[in-house]
PDB file of C-alpha atoms in Angstrom:
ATOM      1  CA  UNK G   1       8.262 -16.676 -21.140  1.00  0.00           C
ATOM      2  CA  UNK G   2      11.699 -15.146 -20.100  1.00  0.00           C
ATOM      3  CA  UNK G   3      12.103 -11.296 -21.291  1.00  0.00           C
ATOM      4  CA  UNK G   4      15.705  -9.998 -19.984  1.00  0.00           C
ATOM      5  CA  UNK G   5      15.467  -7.193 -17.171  1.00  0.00           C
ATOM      6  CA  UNK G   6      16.404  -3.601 -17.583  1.00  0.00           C
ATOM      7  CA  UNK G   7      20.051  -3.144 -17.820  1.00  0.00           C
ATOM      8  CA  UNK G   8      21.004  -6.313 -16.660  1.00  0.00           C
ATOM      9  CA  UNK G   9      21.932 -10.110 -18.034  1.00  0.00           C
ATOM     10  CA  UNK G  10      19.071 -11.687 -15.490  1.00  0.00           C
ATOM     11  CA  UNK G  11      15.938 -12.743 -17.130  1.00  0.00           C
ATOM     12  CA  UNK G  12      12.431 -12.774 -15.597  1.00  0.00           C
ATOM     13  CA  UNK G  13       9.582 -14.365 -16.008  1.00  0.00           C
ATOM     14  CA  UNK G  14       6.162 -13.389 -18.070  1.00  0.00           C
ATOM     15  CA  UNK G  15       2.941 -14.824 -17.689  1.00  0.00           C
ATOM     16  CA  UNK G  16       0.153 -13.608 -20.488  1.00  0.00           C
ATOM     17  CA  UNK G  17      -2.764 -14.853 -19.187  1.00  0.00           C
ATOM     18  CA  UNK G  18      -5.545 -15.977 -21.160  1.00  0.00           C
ATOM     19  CA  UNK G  19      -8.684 -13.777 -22.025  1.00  0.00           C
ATOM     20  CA  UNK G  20     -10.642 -16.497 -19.749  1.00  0.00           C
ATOM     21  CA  UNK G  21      -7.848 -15.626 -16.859  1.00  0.00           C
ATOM     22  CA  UNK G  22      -8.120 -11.948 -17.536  1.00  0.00           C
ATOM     23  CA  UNK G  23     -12.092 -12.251 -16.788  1.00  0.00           C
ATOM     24  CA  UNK G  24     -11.900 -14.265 -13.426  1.00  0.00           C
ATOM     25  CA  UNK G  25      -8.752 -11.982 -12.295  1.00  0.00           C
ATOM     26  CA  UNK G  26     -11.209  -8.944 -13.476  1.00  0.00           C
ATOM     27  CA  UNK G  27     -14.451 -10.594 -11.578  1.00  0.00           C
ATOM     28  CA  UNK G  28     -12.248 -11.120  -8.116  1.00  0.00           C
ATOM     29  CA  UNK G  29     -10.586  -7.640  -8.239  1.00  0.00           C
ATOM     30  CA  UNK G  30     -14.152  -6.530  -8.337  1.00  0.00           C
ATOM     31  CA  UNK G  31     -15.642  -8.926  -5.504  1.00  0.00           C
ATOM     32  CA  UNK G  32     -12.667  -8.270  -3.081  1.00  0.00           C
ATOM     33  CA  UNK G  33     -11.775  -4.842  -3.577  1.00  0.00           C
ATOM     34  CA  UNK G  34     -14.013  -3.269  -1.860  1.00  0.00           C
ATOM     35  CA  UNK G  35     -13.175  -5.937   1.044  1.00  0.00           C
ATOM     36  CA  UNK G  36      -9.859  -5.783   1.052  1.00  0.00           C
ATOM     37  CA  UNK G  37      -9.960  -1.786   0.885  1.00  0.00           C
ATOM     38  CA  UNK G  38     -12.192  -1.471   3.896  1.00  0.00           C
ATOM     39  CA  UNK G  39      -9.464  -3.060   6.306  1.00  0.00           C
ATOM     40  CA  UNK G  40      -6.519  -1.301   4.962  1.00  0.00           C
ATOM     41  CA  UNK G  41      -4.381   1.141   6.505  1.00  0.00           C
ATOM     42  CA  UNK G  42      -5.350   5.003   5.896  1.00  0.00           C
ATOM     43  CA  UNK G  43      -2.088   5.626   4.956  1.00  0.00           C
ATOM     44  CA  UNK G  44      -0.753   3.217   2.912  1.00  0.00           C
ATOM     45  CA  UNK G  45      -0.620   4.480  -0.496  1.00  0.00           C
ATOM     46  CA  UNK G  46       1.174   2.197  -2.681  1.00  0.00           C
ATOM     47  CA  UNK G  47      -0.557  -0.525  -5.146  1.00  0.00           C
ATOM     48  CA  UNK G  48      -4.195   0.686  -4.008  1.00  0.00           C
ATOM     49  CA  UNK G  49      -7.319   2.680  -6.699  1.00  0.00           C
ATOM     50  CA  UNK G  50      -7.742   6.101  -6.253  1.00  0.00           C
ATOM     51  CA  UNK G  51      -4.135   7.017  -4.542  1.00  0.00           C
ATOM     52  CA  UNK G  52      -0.576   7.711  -5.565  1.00  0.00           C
ATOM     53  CA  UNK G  53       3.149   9.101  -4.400  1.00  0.00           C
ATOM     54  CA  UNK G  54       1.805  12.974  -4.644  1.00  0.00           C
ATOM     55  CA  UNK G  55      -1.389  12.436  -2.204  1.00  0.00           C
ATOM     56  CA  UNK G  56       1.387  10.235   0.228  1.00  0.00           C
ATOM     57  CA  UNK G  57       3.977  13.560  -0.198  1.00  0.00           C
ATOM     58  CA  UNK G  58       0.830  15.690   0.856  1.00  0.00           C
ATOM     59  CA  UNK G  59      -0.018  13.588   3.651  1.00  0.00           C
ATOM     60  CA  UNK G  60       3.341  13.259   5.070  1.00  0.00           C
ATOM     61  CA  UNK G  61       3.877  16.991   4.763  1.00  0.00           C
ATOM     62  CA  UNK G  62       0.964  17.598   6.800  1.00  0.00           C
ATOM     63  CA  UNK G  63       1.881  15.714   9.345  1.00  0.00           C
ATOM     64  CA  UNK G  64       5.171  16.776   9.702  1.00  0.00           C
ATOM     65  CA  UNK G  65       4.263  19.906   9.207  1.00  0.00           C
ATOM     66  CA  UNK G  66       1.102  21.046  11.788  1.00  0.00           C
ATOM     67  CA  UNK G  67       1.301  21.587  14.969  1.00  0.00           C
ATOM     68  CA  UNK G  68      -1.693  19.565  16.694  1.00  0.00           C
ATOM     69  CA  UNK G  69      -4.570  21.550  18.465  1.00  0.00           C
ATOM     70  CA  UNK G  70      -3.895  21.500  22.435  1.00  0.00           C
ATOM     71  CA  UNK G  71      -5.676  18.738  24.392  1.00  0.00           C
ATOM     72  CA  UNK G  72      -7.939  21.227  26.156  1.00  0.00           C
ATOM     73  CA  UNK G  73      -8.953  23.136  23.131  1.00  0.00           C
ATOM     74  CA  UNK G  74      -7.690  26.385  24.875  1.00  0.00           C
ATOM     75  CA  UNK G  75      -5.701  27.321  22.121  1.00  0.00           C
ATOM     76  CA  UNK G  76      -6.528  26.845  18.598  1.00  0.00           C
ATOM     77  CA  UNK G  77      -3.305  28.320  16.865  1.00  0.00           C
ATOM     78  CA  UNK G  78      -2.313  25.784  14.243  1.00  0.00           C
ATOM     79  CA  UNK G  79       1.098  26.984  13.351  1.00  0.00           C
ATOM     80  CA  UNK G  80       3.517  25.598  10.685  1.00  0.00           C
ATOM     81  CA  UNK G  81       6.815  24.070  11.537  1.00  0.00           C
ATOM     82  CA  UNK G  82       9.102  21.113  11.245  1.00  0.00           C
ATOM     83  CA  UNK G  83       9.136  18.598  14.213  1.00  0.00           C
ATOM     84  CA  UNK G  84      12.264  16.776  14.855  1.00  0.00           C
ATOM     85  CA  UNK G  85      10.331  14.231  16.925  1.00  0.00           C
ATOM     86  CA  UNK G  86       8.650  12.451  13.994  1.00  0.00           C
ATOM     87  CA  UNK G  87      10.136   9.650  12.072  1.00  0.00           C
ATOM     88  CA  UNK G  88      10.039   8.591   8.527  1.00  0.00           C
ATOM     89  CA  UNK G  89      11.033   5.273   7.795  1.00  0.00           C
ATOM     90  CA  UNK G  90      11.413   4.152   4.436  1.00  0.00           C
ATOM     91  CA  UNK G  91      11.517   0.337   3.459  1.00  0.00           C
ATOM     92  CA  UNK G  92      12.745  -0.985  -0.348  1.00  0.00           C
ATOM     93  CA  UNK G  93      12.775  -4.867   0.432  1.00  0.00           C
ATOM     94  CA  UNK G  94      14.207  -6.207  -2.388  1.00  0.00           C
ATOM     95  CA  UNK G  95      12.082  -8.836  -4.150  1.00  0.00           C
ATOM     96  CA  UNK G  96       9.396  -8.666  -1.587  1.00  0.00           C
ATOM     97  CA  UNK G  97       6.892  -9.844  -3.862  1.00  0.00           C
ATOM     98  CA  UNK G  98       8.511 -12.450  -5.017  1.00  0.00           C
ATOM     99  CA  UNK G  99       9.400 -13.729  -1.650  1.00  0.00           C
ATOM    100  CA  UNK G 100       6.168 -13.170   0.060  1.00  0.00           C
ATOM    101  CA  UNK G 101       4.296 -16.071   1.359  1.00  0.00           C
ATOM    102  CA  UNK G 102       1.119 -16.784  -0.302  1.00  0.00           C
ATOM    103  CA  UNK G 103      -0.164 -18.947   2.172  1.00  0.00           C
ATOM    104  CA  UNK G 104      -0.220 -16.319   4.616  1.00  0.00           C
ATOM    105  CA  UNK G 105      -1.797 -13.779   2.670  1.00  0.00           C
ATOM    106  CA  UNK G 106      -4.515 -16.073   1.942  1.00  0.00           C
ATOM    107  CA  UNK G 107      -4.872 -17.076   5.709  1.00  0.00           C
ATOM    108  CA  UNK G 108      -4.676 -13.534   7.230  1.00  0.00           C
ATOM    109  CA  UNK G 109      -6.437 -11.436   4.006  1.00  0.00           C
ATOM    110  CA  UNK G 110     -10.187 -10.398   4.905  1.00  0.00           C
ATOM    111  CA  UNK G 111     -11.280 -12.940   2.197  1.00  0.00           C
ATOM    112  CA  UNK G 112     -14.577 -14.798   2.379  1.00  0.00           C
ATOM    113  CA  UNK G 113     -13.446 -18.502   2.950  1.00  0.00           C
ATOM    114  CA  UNK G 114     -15.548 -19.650  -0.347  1.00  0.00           C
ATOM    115  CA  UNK G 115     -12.747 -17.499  -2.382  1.00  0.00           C
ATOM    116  CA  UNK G 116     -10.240 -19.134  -0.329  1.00  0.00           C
ATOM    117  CA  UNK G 117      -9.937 -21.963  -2.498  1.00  0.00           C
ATOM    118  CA  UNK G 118      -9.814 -20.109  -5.667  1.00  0.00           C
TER     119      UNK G 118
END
């Protein structure tokens, strides 16, 4: 099913799955969560349980904001300023997900190979 998108002429598409879909997507999100959690990066934020935009804010604050603790622990001031040797780079790819190949996620995902197939 085509439903038009938001403030635009382009349609795109819909898929309703059916309840029996809904239980095998439920039943893998399950099995492979906890997989797929375990080897992803600590500070990726977006798409993943248990973490949104305001923890990400936090974390980049924090960052930009501490000074690290001297290598040899001599002094252990931590004050708080802005470092203008840091970078933030922000991506929008348009259509990423739409573009991305599936084959490759399959192939370099930490998936058991019996799920593979599926």
């Amino acid at each position: 099913m085509f439903i038009p998108k938001s403030n635009r002429a382009e349609l795109r598409p819909l898929g309703i799955p059916t309840v029996g879909d809904r239980c095998a997507q439920t039943l893998f999100v399950q099995l492979l969560d906890p997989i797929i959690e375990a080897a992803s990066d600590d500070y990726s934020y977006g798409f993943r349980k248990g973490r949104n935009c305001h923890q990400a804010i936090g974390d980049l604050s924090n960052h930009l904001g501490t000074k690290p603790l001297l290598k040899r622990g001599l002094n252990r001031d931590v004050r708080r300023y802005f470092s203008h040797t840091k970078y933030i780079l922000s991506l929008d790819i348009k259509g990423f997900f739409d573009n991305v190949s599936q084959d490759w996620l399959i192939e370099n995902a930490p998936i058991p190979p019996v799920f593979k197939r599926v």
